[in-house]
N, CA, C and O atoms as a GROMACS GRO file, in nm:
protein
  564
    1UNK      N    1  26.909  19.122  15.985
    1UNK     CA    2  26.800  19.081  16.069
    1UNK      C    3  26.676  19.163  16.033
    1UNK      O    4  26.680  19.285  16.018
    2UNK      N    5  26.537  19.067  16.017
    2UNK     CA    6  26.444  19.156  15.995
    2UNK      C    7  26.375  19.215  16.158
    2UNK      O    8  26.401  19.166  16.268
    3UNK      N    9  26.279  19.337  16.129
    3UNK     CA   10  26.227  19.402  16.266
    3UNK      C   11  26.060  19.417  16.242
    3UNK      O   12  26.019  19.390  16.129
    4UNK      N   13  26.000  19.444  16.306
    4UNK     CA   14  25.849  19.483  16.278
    4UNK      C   15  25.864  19.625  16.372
    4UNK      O   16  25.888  19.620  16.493
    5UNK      N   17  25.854  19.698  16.329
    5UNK     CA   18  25.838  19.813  16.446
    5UNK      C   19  25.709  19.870  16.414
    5UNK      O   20  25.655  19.882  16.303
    6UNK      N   21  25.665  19.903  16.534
    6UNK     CA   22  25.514  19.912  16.500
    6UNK      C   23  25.438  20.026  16.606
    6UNK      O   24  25.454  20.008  16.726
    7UNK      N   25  25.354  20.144  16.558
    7UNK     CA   26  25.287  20.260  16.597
    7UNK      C   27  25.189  20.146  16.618
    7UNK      O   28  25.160  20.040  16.561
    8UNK      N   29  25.128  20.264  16.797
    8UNK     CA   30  25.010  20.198  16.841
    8UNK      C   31  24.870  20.370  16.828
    8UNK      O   32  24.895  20.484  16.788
    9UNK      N   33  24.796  20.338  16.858
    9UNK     CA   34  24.687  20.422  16.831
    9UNK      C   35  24.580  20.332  16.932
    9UNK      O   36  24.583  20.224  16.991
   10UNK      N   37  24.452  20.487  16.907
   10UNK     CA   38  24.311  20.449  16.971
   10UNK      C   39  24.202  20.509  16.890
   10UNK      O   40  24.198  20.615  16.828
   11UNK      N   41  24.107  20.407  16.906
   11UNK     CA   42  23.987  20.504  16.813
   11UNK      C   43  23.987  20.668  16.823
   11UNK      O   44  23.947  20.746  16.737
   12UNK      N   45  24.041  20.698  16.950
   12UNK     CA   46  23.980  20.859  16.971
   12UNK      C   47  24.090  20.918  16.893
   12UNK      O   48  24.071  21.034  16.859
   13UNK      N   49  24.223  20.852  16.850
   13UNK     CA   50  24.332  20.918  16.771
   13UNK      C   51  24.272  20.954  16.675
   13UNK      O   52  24.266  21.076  16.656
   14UNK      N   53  24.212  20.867  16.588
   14UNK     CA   54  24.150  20.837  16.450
   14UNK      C   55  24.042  20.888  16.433
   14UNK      O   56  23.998  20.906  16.320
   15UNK      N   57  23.967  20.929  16.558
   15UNK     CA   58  23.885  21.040  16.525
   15UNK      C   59  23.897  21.161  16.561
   15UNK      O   60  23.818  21.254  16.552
   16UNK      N   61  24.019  21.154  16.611
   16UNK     CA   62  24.082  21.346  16.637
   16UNK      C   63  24.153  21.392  16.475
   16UNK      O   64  24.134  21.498  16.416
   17UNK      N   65  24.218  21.303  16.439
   17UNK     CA   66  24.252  21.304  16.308
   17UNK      C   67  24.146  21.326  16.237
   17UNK      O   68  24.168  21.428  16.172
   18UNK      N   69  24.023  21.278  16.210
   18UNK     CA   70  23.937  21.331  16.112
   18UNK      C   71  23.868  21.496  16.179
   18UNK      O   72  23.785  21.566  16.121
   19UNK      N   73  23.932  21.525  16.313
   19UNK     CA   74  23.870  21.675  16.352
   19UNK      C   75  23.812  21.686  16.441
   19UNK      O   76  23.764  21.794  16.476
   20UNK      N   77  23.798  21.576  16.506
   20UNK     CA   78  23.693  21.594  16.624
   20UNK      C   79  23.751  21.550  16.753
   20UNK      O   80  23.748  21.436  16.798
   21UNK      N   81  23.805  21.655  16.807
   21UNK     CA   82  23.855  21.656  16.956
   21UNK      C   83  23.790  21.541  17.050
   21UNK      O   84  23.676  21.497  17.056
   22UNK      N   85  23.855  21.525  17.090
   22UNK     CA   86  23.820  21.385  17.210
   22UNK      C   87  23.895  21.447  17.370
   22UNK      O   88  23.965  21.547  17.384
   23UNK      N   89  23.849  21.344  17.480
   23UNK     CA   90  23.895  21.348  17.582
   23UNK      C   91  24.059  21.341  17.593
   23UNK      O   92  24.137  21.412  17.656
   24UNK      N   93  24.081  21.225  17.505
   24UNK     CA   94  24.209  21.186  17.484
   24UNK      C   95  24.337  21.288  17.414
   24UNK      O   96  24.452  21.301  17.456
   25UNK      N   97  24.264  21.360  17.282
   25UNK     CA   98  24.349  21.424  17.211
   25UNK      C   99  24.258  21.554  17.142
   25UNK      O  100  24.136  21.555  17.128
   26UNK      N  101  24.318  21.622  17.116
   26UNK     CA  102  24.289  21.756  17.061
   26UNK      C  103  24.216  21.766  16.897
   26UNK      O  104  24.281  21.679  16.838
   27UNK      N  105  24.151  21.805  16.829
   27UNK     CA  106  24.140  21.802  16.684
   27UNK      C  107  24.237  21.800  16.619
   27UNK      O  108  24.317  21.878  16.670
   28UNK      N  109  24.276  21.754  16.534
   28UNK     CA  110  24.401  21.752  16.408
   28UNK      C  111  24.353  21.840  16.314
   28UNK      O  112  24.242  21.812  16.269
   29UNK      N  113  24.406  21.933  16.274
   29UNK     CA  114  24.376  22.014  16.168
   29UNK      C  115  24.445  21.921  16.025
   29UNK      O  116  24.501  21.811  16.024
   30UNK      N  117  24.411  22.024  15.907
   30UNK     CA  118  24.469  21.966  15.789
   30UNK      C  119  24.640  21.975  15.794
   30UNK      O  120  24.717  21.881  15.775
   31UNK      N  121  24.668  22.090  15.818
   31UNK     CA  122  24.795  22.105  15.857
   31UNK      C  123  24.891  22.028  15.949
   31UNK      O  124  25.012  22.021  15.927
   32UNK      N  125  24.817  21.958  16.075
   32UNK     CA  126  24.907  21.847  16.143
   32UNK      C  127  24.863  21.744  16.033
   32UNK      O  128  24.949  21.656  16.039
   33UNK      N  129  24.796  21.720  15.959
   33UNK     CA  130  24.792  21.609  15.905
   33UNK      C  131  24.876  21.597  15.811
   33UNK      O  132  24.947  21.500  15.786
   34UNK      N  133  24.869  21.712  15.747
   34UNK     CA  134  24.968  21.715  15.647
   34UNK      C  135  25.132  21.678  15.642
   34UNK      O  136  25.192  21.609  15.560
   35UNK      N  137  25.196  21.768  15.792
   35UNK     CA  138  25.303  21.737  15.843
   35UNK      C  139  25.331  21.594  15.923
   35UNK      O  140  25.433  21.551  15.977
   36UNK      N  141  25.175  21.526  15.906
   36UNK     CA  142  25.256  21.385  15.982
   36UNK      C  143  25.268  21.318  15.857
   36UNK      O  144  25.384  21.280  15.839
   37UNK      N  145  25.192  21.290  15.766
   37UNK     CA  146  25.205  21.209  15.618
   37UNK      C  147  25.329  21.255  15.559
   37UNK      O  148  25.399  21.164  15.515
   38UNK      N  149  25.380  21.386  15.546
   38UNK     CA  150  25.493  21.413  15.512
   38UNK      C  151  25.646  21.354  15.575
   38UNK      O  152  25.744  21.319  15.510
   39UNK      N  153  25.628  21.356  15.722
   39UNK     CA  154  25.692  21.315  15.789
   39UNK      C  155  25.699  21.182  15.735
   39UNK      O  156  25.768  21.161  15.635
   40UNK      N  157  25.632  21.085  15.795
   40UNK     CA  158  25.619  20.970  15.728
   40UNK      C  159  25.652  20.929  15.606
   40UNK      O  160  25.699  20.818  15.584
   41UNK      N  161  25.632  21.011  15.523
   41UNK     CA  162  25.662  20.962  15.375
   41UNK      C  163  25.838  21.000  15.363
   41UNK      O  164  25.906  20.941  15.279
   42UNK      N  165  25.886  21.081  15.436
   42UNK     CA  166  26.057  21.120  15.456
   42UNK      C  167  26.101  21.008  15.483
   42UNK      O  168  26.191  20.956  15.416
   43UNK      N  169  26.036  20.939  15.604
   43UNK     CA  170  26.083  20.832  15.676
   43UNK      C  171  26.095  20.661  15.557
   43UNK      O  172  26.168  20.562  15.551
   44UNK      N  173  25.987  20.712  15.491
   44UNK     CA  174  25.979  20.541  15.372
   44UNK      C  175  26.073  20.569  15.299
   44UNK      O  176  26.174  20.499  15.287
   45UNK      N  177  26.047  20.707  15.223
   45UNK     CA  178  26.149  20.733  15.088
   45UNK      C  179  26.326  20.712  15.133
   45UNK      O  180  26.407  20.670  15.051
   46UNK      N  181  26.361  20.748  15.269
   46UNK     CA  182  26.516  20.718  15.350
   46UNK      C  183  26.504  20.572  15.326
   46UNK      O  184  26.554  20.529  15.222
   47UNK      N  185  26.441  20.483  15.415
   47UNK     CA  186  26.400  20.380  15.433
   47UNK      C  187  26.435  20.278  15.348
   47UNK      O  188  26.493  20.173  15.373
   48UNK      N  189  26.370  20.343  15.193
   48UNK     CA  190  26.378  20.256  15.067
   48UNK      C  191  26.489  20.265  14.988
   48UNK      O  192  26.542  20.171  14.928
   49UNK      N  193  26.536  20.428  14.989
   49UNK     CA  194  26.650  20.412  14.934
   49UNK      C  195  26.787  20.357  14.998
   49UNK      O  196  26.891  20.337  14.935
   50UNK      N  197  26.768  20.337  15.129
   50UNK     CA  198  26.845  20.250  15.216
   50UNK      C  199  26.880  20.088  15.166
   50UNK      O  200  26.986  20.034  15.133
   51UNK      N  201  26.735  20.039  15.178
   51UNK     CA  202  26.776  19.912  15.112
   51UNK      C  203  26.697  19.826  15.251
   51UNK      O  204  26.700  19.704  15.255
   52UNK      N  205  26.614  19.925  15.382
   52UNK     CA  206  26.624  19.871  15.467
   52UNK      C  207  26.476  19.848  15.493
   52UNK      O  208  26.445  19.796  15.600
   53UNK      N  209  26.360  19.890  15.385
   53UNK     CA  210  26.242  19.888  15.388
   53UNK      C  211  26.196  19.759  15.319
   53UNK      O  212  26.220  19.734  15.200
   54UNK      N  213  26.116  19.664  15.414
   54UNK     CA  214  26.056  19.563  15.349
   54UNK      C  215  25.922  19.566  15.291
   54UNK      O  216  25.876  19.515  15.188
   55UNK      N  217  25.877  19.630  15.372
   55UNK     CA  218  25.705  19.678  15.385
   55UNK      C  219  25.655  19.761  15.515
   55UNK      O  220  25.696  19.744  15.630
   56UNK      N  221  25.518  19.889  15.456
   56UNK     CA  222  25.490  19.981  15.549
   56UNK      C  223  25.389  19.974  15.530
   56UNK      O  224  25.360  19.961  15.412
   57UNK      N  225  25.244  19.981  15.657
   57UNK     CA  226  25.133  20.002  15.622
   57UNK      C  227  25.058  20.060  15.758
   57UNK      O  228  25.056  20.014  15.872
   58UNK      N  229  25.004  20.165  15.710
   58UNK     CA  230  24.900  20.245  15.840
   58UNK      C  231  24.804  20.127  15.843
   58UNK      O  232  24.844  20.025  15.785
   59UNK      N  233  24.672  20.124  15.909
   59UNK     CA  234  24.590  20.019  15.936
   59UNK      C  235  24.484  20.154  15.954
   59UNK      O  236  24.511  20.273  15.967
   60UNK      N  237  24.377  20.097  15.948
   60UNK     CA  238  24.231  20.138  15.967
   60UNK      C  239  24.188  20.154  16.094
   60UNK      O  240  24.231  20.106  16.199
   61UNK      N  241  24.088  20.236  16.070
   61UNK     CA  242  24.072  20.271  16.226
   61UNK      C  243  24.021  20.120  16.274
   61UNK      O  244  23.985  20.029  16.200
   62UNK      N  245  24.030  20.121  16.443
   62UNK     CA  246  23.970  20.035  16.507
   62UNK      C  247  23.837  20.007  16.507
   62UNK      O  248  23.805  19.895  16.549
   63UNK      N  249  23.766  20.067  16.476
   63UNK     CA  250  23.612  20.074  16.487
   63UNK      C  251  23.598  19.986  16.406
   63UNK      O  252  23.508  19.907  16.433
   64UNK      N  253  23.666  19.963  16.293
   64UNK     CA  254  23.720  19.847  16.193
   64UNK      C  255  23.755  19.718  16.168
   64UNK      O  256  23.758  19.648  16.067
   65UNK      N  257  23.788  19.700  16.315
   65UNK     CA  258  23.867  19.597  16.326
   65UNK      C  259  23.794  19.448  16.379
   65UNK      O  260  23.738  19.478  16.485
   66UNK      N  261  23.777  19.343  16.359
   66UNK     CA  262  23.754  19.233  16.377
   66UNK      C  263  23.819  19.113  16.472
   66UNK      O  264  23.914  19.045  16.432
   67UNK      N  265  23.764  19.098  16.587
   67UNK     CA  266  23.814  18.992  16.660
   67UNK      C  267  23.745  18.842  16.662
   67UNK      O  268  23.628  18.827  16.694
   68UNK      N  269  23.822  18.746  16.627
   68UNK     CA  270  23.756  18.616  16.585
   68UNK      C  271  23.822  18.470  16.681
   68UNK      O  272  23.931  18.414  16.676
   69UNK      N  273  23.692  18.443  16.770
   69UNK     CA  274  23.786  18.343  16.856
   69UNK      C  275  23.667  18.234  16.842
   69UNK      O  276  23.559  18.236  16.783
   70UNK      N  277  23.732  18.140  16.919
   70UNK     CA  278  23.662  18.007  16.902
   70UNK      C  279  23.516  17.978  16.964
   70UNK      O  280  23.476  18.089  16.927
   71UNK      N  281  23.427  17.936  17.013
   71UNK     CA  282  23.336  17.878  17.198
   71UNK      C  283  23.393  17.748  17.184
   71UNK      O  284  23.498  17.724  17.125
   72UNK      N  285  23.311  17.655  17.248
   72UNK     CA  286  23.355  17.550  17.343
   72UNK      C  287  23.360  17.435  17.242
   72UNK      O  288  23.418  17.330  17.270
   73UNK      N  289  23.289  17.456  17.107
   73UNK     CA  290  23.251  17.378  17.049
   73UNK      C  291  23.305  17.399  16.929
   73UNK      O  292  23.263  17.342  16.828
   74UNK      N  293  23.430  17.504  16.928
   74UNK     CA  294  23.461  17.549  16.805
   74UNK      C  295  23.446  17.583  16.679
   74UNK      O  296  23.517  17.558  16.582
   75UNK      N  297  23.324  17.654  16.690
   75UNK     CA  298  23.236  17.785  16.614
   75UNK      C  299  23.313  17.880  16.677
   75UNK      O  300  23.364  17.888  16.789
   76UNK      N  301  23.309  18.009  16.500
   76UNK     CA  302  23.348  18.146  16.565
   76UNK      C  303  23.323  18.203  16.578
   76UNK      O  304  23.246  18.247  16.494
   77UNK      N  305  23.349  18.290  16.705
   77UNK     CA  306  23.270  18.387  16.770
   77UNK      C  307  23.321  18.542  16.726
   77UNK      O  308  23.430  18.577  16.770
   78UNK      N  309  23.288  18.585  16.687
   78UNK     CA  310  23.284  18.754  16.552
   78UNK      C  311  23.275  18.825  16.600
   78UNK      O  312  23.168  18.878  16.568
   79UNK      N  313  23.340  18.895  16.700
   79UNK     CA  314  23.315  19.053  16.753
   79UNK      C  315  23.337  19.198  16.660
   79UNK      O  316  23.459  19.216  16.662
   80UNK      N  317  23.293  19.273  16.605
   80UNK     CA  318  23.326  19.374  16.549
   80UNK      C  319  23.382  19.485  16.621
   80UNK      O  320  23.352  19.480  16.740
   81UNK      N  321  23.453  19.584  16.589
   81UNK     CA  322  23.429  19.725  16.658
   81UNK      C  323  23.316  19.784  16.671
   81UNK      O  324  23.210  19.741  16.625
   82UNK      N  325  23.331  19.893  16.739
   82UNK     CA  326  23.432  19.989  16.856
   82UNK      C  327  23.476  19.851  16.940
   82UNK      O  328  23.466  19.734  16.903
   83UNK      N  329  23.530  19.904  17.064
   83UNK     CA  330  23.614  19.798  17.129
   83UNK      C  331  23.630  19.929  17.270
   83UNK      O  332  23.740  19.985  17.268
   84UNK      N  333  23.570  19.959  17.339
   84UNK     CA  334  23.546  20.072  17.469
   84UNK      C  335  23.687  20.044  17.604
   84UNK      O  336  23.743  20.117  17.686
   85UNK      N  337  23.699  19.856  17.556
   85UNK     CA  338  23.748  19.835  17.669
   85UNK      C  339  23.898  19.834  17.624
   85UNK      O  340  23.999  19.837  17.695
   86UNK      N  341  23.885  19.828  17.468
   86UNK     CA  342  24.079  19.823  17.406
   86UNK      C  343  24.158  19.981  17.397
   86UNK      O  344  24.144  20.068  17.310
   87UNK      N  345  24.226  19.983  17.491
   87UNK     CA  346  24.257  20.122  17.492
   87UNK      C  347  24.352  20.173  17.349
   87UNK      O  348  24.342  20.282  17.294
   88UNK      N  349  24.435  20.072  17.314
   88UNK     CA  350  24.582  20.101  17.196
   88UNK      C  351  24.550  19.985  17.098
   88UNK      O  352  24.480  19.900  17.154
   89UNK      N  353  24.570  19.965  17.015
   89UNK     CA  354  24.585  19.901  16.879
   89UNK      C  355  24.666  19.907  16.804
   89UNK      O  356  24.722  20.017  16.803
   90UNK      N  357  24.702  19.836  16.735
   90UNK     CA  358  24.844  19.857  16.629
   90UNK      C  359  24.774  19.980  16.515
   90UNK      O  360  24.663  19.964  16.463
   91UNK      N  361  24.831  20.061  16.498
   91UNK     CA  362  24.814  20.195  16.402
   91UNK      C  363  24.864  20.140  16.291
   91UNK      O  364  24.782  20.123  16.200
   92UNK      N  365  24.984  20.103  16.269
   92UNK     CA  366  25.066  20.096  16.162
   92UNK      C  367  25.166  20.025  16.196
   92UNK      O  368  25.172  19.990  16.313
   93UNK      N  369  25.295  19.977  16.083
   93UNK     CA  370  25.400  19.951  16.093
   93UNK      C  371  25.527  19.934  16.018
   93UNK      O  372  25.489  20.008  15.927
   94UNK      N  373  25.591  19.915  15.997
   94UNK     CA  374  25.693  19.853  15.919
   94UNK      C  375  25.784  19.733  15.940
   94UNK      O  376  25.826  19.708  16.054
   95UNK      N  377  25.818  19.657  15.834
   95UNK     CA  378  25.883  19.557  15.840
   95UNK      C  379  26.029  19.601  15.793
   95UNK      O  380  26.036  19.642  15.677
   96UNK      N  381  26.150  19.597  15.873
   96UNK     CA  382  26.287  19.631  15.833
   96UNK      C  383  26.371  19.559  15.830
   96UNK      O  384  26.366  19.489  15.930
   97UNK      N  385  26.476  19.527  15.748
   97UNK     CA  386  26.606  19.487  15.715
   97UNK      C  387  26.724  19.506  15.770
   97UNK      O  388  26.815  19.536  15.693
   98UNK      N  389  26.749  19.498  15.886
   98UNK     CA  390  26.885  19.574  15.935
   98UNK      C  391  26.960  19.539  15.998
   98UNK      O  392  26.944  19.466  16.096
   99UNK      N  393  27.077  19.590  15.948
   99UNK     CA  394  27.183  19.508  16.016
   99UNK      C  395  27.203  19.532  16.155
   99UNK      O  396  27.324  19.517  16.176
  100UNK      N  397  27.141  19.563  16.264
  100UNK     CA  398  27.156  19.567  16.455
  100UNK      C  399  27.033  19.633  16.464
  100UNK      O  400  26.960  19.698  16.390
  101UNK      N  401  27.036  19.594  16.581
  101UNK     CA  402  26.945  19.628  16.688
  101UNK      C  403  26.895  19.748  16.734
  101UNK      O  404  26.784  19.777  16.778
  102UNK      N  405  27.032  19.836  16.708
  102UNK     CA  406  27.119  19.968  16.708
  102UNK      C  407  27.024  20.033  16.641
  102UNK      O  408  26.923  20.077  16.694
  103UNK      N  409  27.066  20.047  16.455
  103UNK     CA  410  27.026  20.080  16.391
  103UNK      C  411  26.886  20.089  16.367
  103UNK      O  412  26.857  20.194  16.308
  104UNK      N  413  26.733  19.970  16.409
  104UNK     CA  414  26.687  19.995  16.451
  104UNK      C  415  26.599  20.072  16.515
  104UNK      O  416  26.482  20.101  16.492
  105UNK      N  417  26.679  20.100  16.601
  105UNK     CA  418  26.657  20.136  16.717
  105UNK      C  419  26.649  20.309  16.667
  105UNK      O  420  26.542  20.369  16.675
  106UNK      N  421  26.777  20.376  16.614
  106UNK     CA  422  26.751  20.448  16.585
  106UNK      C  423  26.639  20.485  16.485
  106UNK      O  424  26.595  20.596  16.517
  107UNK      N  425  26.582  20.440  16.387
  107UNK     CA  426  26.479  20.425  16.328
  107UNK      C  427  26.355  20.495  16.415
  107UNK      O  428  26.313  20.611  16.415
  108UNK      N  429  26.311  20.368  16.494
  108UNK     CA  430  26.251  20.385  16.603
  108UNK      C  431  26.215  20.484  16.696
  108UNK      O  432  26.110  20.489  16.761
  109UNK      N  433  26.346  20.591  16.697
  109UNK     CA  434  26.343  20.702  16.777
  109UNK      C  435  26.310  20.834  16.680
  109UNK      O  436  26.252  20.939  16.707
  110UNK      N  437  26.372  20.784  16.554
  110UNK     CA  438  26.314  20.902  16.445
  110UNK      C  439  26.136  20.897  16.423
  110UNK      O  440  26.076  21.001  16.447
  111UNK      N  441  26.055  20.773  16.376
  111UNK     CA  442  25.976  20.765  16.415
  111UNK      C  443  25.869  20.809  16.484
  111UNK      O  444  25.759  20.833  16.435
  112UNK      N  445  25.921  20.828  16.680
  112UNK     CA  446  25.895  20.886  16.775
  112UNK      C  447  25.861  21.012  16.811
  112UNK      O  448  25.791  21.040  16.908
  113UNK      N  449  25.920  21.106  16.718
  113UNK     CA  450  25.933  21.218  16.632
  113UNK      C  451  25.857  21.248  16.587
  113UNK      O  452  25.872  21.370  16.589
  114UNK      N  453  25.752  21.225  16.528
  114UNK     CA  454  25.666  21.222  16.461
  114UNK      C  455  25.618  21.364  16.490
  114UNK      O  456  25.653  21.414  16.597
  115UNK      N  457  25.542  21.435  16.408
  115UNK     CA  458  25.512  21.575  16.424
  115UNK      C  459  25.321  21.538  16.523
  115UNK      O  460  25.252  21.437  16.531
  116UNK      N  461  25.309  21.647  16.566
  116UNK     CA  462  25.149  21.591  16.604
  116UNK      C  463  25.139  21.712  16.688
  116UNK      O  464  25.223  21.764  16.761
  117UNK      N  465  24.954  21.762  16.648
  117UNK     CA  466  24.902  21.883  16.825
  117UNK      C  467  24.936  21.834  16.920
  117UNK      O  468  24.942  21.716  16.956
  118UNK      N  469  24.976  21.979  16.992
  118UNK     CA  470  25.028  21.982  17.184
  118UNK      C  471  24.935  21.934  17.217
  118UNK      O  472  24.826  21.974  17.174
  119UNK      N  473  24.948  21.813  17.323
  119UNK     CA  474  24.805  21.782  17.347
  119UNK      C  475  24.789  21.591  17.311
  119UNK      O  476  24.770  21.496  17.386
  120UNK      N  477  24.801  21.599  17.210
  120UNK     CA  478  24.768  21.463  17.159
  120UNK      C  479  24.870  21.342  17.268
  120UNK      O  480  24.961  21.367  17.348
  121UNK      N  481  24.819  21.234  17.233
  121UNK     CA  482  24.887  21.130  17.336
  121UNK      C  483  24.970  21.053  17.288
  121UNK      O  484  24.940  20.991  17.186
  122UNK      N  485  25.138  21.031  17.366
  122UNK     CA  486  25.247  21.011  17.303
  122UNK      C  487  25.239  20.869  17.305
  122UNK      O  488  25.201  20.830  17.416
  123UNK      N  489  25.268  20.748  17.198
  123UNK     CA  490  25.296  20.621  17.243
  123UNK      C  491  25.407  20.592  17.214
  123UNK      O  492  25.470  20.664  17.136
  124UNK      N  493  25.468  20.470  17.270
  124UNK     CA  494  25.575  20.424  17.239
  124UNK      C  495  25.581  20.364  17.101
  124UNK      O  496  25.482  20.309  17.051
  125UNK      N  497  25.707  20.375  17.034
  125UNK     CA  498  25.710  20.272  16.918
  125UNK      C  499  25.776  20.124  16.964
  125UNK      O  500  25.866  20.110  17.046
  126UNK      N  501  25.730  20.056  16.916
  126UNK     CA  502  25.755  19.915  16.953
  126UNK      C  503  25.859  19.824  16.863
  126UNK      O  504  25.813  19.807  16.750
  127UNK      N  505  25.975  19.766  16.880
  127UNK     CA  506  26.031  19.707  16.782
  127UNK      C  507  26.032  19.543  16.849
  127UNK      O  508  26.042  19.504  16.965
  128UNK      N  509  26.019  19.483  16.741
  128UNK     CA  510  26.034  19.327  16.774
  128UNK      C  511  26.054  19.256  16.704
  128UNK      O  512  25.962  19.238  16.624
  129UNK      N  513  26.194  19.160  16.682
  129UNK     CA  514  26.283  19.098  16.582
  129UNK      C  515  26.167  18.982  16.548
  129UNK      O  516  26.085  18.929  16.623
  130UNK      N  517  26.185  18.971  16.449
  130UNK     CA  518  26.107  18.895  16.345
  130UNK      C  519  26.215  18.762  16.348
  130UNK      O  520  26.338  18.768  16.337
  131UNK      N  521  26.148  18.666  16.362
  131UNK     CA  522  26.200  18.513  16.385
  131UNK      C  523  26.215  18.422  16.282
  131UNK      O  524  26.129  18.343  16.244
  132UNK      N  525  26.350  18.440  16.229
  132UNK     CA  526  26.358  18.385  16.088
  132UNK      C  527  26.449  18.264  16.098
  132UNK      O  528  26.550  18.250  16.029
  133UNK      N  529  26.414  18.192  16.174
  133UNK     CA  530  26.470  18.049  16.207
  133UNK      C  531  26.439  17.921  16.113
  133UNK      O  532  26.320  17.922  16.081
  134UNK      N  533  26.475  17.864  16.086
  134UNK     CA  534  26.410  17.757  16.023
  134UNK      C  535  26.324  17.682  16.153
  134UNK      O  536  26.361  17.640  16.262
  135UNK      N  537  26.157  17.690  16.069
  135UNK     CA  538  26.079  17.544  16.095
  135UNK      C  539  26.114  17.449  16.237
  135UNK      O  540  26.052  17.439  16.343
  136UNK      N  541  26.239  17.386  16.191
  136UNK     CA  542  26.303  17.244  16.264
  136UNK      C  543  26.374  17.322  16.394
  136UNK      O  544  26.400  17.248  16.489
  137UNK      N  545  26.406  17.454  16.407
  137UNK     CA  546  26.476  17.549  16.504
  137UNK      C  547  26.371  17.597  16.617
  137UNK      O  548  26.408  17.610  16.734
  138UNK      N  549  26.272  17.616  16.588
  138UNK     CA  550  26.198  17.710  16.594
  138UNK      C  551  26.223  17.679  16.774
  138UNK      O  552  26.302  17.742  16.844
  139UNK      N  553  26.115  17.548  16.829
  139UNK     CA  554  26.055  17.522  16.943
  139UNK      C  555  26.230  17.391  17.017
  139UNK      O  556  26.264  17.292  17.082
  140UNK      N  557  26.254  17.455  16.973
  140UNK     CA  558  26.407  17.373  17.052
  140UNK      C  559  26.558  17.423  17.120
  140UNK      O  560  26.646  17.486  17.061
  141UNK      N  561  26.557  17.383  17.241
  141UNK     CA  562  26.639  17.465  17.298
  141UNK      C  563  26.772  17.468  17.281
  141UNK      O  564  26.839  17.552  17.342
   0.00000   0.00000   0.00000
């Protein structure tokens, strides 16, 4: 079964990470940074030599990010970042291979783990089975 498990974040993460303390979280020195990329990179290199890594990717900060919806007349309407009122955003994620839910799961909790300053703000990691149904399956009960 495939999974998406997926780190959430906030602009003020992404700019405590570049050093600059926020309300939210503390400055990141080079050194937490160092130990979270490391961390992370433990976690792909297991991952891959597992057999259980499909694909991994951090994402850009939010300030970055692009929201695109319709008006009435269906033209699109282009919002850019910042985003004041979006508190979490997808950070990153991975796509996994695995055989339970379980397994997973444990993933998930290693993850969770993640090294980071006292201080900074904990999120949940999120897992959610990827729907590999056929087409003709999909919308039928």
């Amino acid at each position: 079964m495939k999974y998406l498990v997926m780190v959430q974040g906030a602009q003020a993460d992404y700019e405590a990470m570049k050093g600059k303390a926020t309300a939210q979280s503390p400055a990141w020195s080079e050194q937490d940074l160092q130990a979270m990329f490391a961390f992370m990179s433990a976690i792909n290199d297991d991952l891959a030599e597992s057999g259980e890594l499909v694909d991994a990717q951090g994402l850009v900060e939010p300030a970055r990010t692009r929201f695109v919806t319709v008006d009435k007349e269906g033209k699109p309407v282009v919002t850019d970042g910042p985003y004041g009122e979006t508190k979490e955003l997808l950070a990153g994620y991975w796509v996994l291979d695995c055989e339970s839910l379980e397994r997973v799961t444990e993933i998930a909790a290693r993850v969770a783990r993640c090294p980071q300053p006292a201080g900074a703000p904990e999120y949940p990691v999120v897992i959610r089975q990827i729907d590999e149904r056929p087409e003709s399956e999909l919308f039928t009960t």
